[in-house]
Coordinates of C-alpha atoms in Angstrom, one line a residue:
X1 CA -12.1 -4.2 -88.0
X2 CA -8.5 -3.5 -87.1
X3 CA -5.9 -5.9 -86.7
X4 CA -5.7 -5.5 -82.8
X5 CA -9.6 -5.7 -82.3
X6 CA -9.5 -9.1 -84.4
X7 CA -10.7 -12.2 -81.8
X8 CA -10.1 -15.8 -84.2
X9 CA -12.8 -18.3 -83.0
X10 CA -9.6 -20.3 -81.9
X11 CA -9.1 -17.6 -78.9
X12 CA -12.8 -18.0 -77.8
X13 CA -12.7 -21.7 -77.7
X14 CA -12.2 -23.0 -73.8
X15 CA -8.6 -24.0 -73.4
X16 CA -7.4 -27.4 -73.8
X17 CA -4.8 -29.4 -71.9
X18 CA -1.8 -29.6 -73.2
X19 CA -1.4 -33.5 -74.9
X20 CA 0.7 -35.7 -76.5
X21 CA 1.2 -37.3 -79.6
X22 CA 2.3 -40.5 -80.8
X23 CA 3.1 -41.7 -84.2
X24 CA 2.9 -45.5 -85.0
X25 CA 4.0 -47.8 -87.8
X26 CA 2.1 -50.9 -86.3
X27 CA -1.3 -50.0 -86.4
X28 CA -4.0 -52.2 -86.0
X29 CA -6.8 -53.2 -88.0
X30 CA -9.1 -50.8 -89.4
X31 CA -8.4 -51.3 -92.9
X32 CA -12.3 -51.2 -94.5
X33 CA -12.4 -52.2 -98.1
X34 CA -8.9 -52.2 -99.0
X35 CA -7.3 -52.7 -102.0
X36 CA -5.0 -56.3 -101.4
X37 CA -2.1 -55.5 -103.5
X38 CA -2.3 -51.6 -102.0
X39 CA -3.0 -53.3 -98.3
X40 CA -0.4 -55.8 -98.6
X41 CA 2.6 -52.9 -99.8
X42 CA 1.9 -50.7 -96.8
X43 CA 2.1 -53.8 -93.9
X44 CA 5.1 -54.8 -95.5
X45 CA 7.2 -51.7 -95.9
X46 CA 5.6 -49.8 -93.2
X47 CA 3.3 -52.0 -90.9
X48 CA 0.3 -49.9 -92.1
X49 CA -2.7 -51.7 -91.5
X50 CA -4.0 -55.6 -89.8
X51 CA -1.5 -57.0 -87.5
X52 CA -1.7 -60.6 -88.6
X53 CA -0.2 -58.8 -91.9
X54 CA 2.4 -57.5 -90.4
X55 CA 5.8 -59.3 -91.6
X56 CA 6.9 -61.0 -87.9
X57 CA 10.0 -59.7 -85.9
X58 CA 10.8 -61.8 -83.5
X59 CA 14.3 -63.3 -83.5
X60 CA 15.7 -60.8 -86.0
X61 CA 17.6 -57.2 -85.6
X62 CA 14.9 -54.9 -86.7
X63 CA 14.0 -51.0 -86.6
X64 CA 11.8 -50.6 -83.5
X65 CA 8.7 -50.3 -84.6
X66 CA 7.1 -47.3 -83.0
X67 CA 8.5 -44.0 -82.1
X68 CA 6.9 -41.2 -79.8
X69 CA 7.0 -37.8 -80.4
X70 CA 6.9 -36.8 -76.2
X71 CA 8.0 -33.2 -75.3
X72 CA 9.5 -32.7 -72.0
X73 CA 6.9 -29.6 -71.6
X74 CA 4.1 -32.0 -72.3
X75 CA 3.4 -29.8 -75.4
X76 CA 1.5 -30.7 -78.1
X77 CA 3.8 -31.8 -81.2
X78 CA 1.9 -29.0 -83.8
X79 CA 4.0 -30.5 -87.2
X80 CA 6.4 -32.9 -88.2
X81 CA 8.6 -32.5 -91.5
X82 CA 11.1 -33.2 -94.0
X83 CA 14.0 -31.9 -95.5
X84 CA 13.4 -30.6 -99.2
X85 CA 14.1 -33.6 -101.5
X86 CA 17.9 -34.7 -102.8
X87 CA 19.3 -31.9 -99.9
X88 CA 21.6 -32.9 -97.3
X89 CA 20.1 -31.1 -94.2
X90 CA 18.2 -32.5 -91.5
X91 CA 16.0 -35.2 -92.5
X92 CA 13.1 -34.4 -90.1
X93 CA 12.1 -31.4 -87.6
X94 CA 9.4 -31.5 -85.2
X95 CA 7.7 -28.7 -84.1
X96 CA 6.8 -28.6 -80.3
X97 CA 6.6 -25.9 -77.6
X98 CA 8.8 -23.5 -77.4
X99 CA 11.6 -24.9 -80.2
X100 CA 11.5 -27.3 -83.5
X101 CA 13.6 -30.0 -82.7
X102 CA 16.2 -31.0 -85.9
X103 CA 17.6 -34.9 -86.7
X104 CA 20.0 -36.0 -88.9
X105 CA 21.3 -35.7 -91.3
X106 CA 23.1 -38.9 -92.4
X107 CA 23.4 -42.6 -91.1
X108 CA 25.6 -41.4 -88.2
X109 CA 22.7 -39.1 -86.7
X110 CA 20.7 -40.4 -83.2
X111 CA 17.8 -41.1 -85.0
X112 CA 19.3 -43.2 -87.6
X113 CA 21.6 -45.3 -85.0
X114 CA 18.3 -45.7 -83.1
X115 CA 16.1 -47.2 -85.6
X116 CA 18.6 -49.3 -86.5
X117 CA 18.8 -51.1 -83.0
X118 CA 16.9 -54.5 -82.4
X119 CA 13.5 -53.3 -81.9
X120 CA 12.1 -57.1 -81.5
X121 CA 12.4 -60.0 -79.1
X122 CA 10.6 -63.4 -79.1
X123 CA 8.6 -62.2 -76.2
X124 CA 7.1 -59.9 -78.7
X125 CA 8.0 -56.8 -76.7
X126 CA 9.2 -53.7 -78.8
X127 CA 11.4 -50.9 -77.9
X128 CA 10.0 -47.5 -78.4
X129 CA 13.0 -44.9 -78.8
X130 CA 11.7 -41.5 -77.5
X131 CA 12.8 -38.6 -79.5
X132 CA 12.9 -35.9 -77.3
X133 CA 15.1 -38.4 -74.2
X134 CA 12.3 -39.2 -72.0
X135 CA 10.9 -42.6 -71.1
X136 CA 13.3 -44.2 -72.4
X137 CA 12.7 -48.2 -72.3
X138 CA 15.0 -50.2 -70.3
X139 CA 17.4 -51.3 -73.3
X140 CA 18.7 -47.9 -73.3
X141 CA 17.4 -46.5 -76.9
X142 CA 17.7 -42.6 -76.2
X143 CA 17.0 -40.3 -79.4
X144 CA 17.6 -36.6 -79.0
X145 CA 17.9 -34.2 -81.3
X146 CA 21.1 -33.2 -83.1
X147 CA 19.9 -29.8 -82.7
X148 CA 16.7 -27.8 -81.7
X149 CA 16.0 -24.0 -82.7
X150 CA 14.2 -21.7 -79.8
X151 CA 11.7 -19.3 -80.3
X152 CA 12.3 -17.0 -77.4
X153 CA 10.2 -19.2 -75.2
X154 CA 7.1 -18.6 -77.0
X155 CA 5.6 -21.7 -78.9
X156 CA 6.0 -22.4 -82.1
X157 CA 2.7 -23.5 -84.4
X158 CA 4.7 -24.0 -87.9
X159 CA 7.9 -24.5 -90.1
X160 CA 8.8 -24.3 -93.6
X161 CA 12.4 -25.3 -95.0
X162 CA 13.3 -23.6 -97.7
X163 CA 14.1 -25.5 -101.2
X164 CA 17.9 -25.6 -100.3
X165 CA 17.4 -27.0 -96.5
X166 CA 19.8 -24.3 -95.5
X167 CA 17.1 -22.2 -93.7
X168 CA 14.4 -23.2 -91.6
X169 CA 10.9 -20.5 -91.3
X170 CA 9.2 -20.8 -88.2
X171 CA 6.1 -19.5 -86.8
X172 CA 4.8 -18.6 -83.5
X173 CA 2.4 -18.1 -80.8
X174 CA 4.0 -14.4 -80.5
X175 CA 2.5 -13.6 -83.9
X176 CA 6.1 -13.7 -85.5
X177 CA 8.2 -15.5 -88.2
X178 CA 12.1 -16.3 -87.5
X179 CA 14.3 -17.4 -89.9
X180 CA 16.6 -19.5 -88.6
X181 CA 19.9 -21.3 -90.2
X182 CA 19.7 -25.0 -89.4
X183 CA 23.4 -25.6 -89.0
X184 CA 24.5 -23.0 -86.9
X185 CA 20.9 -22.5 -85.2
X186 CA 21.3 -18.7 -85.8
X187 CA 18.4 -16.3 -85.6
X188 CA 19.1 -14.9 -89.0
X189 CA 15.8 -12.7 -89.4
X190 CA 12.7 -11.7 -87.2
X191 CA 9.8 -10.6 -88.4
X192 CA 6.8 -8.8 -86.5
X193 CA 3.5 -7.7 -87.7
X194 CA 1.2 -8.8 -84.9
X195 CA 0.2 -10.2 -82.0
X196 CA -1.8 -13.4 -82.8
X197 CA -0.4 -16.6 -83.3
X198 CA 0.9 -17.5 -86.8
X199 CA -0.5 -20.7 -87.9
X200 CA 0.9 -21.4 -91.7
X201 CA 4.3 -20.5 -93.6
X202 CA 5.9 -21.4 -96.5
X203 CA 9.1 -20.3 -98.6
X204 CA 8.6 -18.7 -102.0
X205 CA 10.2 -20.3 -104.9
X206 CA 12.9 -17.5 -105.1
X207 CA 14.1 -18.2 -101.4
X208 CA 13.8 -15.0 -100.5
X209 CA 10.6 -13.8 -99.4
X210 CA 8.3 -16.0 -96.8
X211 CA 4.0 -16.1 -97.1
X212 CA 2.1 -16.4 -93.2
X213 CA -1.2 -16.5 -92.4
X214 CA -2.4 -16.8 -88.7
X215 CA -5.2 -16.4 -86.1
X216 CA -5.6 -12.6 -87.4
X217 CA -7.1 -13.6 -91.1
X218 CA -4.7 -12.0 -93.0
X219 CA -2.2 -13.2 -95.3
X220 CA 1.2 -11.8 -94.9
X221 CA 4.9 -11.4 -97.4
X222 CA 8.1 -11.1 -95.9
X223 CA 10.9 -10.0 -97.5
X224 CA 14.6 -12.1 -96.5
X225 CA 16.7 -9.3 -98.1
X226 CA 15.4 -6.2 -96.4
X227 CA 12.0 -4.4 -96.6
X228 CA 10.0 -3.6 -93.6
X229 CA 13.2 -2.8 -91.8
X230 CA 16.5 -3.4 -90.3
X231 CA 19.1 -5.8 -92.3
X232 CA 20.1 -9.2 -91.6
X233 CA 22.1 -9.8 -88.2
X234 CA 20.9 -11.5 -85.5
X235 CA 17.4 -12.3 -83.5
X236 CA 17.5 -9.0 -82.4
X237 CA 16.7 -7.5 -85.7
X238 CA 13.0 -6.9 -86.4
X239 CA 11.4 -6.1 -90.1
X240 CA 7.3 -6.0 -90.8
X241 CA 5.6 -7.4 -93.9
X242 CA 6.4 -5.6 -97.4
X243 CA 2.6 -7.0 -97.9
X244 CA -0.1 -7.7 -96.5
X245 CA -3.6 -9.5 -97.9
X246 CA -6.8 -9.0 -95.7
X247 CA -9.6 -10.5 -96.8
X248 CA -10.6 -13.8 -94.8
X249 CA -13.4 -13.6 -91.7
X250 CA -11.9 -16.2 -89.6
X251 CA -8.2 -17.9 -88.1
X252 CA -5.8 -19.2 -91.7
X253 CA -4.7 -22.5 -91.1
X254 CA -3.0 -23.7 -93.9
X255 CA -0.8 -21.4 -97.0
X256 CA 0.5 -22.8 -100.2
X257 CA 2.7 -20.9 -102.8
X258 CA 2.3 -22.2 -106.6
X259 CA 3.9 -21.2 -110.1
X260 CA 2.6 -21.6 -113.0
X261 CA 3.2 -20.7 -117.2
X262 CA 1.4 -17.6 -117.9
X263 CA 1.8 -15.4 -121.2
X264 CA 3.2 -12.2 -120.7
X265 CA 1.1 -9.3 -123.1
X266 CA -1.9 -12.3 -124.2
X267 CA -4.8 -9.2 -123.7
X268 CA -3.0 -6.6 -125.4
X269 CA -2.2 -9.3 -128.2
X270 CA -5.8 -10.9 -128.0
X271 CA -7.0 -7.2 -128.3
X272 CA -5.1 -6.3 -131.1
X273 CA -5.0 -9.9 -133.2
X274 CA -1.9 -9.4 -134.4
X275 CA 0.0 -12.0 -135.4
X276 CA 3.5 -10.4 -135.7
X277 CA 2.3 -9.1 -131.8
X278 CA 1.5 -12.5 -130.8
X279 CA 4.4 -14.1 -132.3
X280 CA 6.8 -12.0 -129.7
X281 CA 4.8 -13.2 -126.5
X282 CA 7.2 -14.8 -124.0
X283 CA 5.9 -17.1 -121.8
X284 CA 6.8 -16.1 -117.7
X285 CA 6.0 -18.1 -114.4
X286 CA 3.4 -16.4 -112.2
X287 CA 3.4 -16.8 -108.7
X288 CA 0.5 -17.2 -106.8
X289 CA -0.3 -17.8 -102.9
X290 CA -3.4 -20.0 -101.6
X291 CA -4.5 -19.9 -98.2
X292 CA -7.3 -21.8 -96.4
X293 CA -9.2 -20.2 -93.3
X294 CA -11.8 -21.6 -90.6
X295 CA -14.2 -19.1 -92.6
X296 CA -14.8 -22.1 -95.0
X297 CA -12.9 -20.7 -97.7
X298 CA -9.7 -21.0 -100.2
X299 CA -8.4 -17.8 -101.3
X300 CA -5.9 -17.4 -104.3
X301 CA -3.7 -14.4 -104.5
X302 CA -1.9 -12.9 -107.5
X303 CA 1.7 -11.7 -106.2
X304 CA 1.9 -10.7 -109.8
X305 CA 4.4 -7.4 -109.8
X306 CA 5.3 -7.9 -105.9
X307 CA 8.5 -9.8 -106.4
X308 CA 10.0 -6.9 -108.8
X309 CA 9.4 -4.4 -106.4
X310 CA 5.3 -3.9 -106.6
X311 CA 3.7 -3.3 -103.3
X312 CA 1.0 -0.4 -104.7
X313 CA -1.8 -1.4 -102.6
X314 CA -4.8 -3.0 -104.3
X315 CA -7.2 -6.0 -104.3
X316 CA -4.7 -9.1 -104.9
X317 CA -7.7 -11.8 -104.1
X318 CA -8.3 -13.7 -107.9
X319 CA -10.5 -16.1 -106.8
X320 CA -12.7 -17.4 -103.6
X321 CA -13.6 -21.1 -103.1
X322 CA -15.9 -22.4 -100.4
X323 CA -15.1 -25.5 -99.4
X324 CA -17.7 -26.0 -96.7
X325 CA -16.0 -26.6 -93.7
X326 CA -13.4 -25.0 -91.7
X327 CA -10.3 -25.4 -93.6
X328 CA -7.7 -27.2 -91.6
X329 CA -4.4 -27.9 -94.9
X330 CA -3.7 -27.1 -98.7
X331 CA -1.8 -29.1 -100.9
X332 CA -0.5 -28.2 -104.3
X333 CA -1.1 -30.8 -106.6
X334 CA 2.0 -30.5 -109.7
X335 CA 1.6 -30.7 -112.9
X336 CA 1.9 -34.2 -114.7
X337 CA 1.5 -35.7 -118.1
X338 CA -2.4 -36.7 -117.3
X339 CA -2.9 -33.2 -115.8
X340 CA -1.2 -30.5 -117.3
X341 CA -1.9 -27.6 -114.7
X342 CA -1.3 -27.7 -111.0
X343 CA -4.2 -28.1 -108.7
X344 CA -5.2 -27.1 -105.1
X345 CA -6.3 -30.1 -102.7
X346 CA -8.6 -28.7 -99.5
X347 CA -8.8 -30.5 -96.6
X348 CA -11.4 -29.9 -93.6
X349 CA -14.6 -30.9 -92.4
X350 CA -14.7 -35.3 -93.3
X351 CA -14.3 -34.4 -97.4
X352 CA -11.7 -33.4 -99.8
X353 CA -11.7 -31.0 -102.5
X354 CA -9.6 -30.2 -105.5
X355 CA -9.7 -27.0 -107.0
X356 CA -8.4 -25.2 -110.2
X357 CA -6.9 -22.3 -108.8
X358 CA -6.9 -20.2 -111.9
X359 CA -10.9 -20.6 -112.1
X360 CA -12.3 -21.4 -109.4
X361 CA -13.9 -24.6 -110.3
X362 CA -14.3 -27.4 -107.6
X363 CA -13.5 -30.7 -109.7
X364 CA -13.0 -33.4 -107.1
X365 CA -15.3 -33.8 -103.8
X366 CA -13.9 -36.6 -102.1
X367 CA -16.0 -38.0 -99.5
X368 CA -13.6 -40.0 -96.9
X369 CA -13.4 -42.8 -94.6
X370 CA -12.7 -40.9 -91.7
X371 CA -15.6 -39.6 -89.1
X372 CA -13.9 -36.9 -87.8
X373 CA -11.9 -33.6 -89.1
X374 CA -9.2 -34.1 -91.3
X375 CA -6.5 -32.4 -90.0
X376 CA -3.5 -33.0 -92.5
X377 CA -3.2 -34.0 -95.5
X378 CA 0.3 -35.1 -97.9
X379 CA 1.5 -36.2 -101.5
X380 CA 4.1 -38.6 -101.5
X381 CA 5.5 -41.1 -104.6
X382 CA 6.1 -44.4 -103.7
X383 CA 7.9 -46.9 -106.1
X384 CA 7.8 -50.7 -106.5
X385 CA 7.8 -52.6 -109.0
X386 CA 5.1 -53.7 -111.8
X387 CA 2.6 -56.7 -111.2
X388 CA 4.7 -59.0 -113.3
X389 CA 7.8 -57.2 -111.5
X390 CA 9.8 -56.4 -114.5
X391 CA 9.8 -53.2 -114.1
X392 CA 9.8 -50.2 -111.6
X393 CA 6.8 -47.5 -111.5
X394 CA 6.1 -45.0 -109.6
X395 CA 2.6 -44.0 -107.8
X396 CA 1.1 -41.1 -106.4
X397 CA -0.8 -40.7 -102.9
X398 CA -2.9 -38.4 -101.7
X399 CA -2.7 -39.8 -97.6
X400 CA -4.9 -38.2 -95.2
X401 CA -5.1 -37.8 -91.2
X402 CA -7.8 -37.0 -88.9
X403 CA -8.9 -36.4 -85.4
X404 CA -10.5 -40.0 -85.1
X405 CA -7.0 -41.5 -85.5
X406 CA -7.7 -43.1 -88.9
X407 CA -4.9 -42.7 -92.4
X408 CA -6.7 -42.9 -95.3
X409 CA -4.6 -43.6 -98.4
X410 CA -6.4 -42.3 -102.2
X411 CA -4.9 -43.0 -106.2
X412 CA -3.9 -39.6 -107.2
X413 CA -2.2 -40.8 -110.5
X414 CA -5.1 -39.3 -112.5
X415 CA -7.1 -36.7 -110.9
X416 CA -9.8 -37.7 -113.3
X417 CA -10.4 -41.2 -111.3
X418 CA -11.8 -39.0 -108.5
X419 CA -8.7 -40.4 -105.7
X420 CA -10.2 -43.9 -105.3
X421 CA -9.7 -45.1 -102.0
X422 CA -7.2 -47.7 -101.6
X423 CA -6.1 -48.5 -98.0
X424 CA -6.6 -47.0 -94.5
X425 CA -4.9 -47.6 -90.7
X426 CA -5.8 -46.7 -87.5
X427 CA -2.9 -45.3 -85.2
X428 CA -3.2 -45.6 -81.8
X429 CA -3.0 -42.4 -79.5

């Protein structure tokens, strides 16, 4: 089936009203089995969880504590992130209609002179700064963006920034990719390859070249530098993929780029048993891209060859893993001392799944709290001190969202405790 006869089951759903989002830090109190220690860390930094837990307020000059994500199109907001860590860029972006909104960066930004206002009062009312201007309380807290980057007036479904912060990839309903610089909010770089929305994109770790998947089921490399045509120069330029990766039966939601250590010659040395051979291997870093469709399945791709100039056609697909529900985000899990090779987290359906990307094997099913589809899911290290507080430690997170409204926070310190659940919130929207 050609590209242009390709219907995603997204395009045959009915359509949806637009909507809003809101994000919340006070939540209230659907907090299950919690762990206490866990429970009582996020209501005190971050007002995650049972209100009566919540550190009070009133009286003192506190960060307001919710903020709304409202687009003046009524839009829905389709992604929120970060600047790369340790950059100086714009600390957040949100993607919503027809641009991605940028804040920051430093103290003097709106955002940051917003959340810094008193956001408490002994009536126990709360300011609720806006970020996009627009019903704005009566005290007068307006947050706009430092910047926003358009996208021709067609809306955008995704961002990446690249590891430097300087660029920002964005993805759209128009089925193409801009690269965009953040500071000057130049179209550096358009890229066109079809006409259905593009749902998922993330920067190689060379900064150069750019992986998509969208509604068409096939996964897409873009080149920063020059093939598929023209030259870097403005939004009007326009360059197709250098390669491209069919192979999924349904929409990709989700794409996630991972290197690992790889030895350069091990068959011809394993073939040969030669130890003066062997002795000579080098080890490289192989590049790999994993994407996750509503066909049910993770794919992992071999872009072995394709960053020195490779594009011969031929089957790239190493590995296929059913999850078992409509895949809706990837995460790359990094290497660590307890697990020595990177993994691949799944999300969709009410379960999570961890995969070893190099064969295939499922070793995690995670069974969640939530009751409806996990849409998102995220790593984050948080750091606090010991329980005898002599010393500070770091943790990892696995935190996942869902259509019923409900975070779920798991352990993911050692993959081989299975992410133990640890704490949960519900936001209200």
């Amino acid at each position: 089936m050609s590209s242009s006869q390709y219907r995603a089951s997204t395009a045959l759903q009915a359509p949806q009203a637009a909507v809003t989002r809101s994000a919340a830090f006070a939540t209230s109190s659907d907090s299950g089995s919690s762990n206490p220690n866990e429970q009582r860390w996020w209501c005190t930094k971050f007002g995650l969880g049972p209100a009566k837990l919540v550190p009070s307020q009133s009286g003192k000059a506190t960060a307001p504590s919710r903020v709304v994500f409202e687009t003046t199109s009524k839009a829905t907001v389709s992604q929120v992130l970060f600047s790369p860590r340790g950059q100086a860029c714009h600390q957040l972006a949100v993607v919503a209609g027809p641009r991605v909104s940028l804040y920051g960066p430093g103290g003097n930004c709106a955002l940051s002179r917003a959340l810094s206002r008193r956001g408490g009062s002994s009536g126990g009312s709360t300011s609720e700064p806006n970020l996009f201007g627009k019903n704005v309380e009566t005290d007068g807290v307006d947050v706009r963006p430092d910047r926003s980057v358009g996208t021709g007036g067609h809306p955008a479904r995704c961002a990446s920034y690249r590891r430097d912060g300087r660029l920002l990839a964005i993805g759209s309903d128009a089925g193409d990719v801009r690269v965009c610089d953040t500071t000057s909010r130049a179209t550096l770089r358009t890229f066109r390859a079809s006409g259905h929305s593009v749902r998922a994109v993330q920067w190689l770790s060379d900064g150069k070249r750019i992986v998509s998947g969208g509604d068409d089921a096939i996964v897409r490399i873009y080149d920063l530098g020059g093939g598929g045509g023209g030259s870097v120069g403005g939004s009007g330029d326009s360059g197709g993929p250098i390669l491209q990766m069919p192979g999924h039966g349904d929409a990709i939601r989700s794409v996630a780029v991972l290197r690992f250590k790889g030895d350069k010659g091990a068959t011809a040395a394993t073939a040969t048993a030669a130890a003066s051979v062997a002795s000579k291997i080098k080890e490289d870093i192989r590049t790999l891209a994993i994407s996750g469709s509503y066909d049910h399945t993770v794919r992992v791709w071999d872009l072995e060859g394709m960053l020195d100039g490779d594009d011969e056609p031929r089957d790239r697909c190493m590995a296929v893993m059913d999850h078992g529900a409509p895949v809706e985000d990837l995460l790359v899990l990094p290497a660590s001392a307890v697990q020595p090779n990177a993994l691949v987290v799944s999300a969709g359906g009410v379960f999570v799944k961890v995969w070893n990307p190099l064969t295939g094997e499922c070793i995690v099913t995670l069974h969640t709290k939530h009751s409806k589809t996990i849409t998102s899911i995220c790593l984050i290290d948080i750091v606090r001190n010991d329980e005898e507080g002599k010393e500070r430690v770091t943790n990892k997170r696995l935190v996942t969202a869902g259509l019923d409204g409900l975070i779920r926070i798991h352990a993911a310190d050692d993959i081989t405790q299975k992410l133990p659940y640890l704490h949960g919130a519900k936001t209200p929207h």
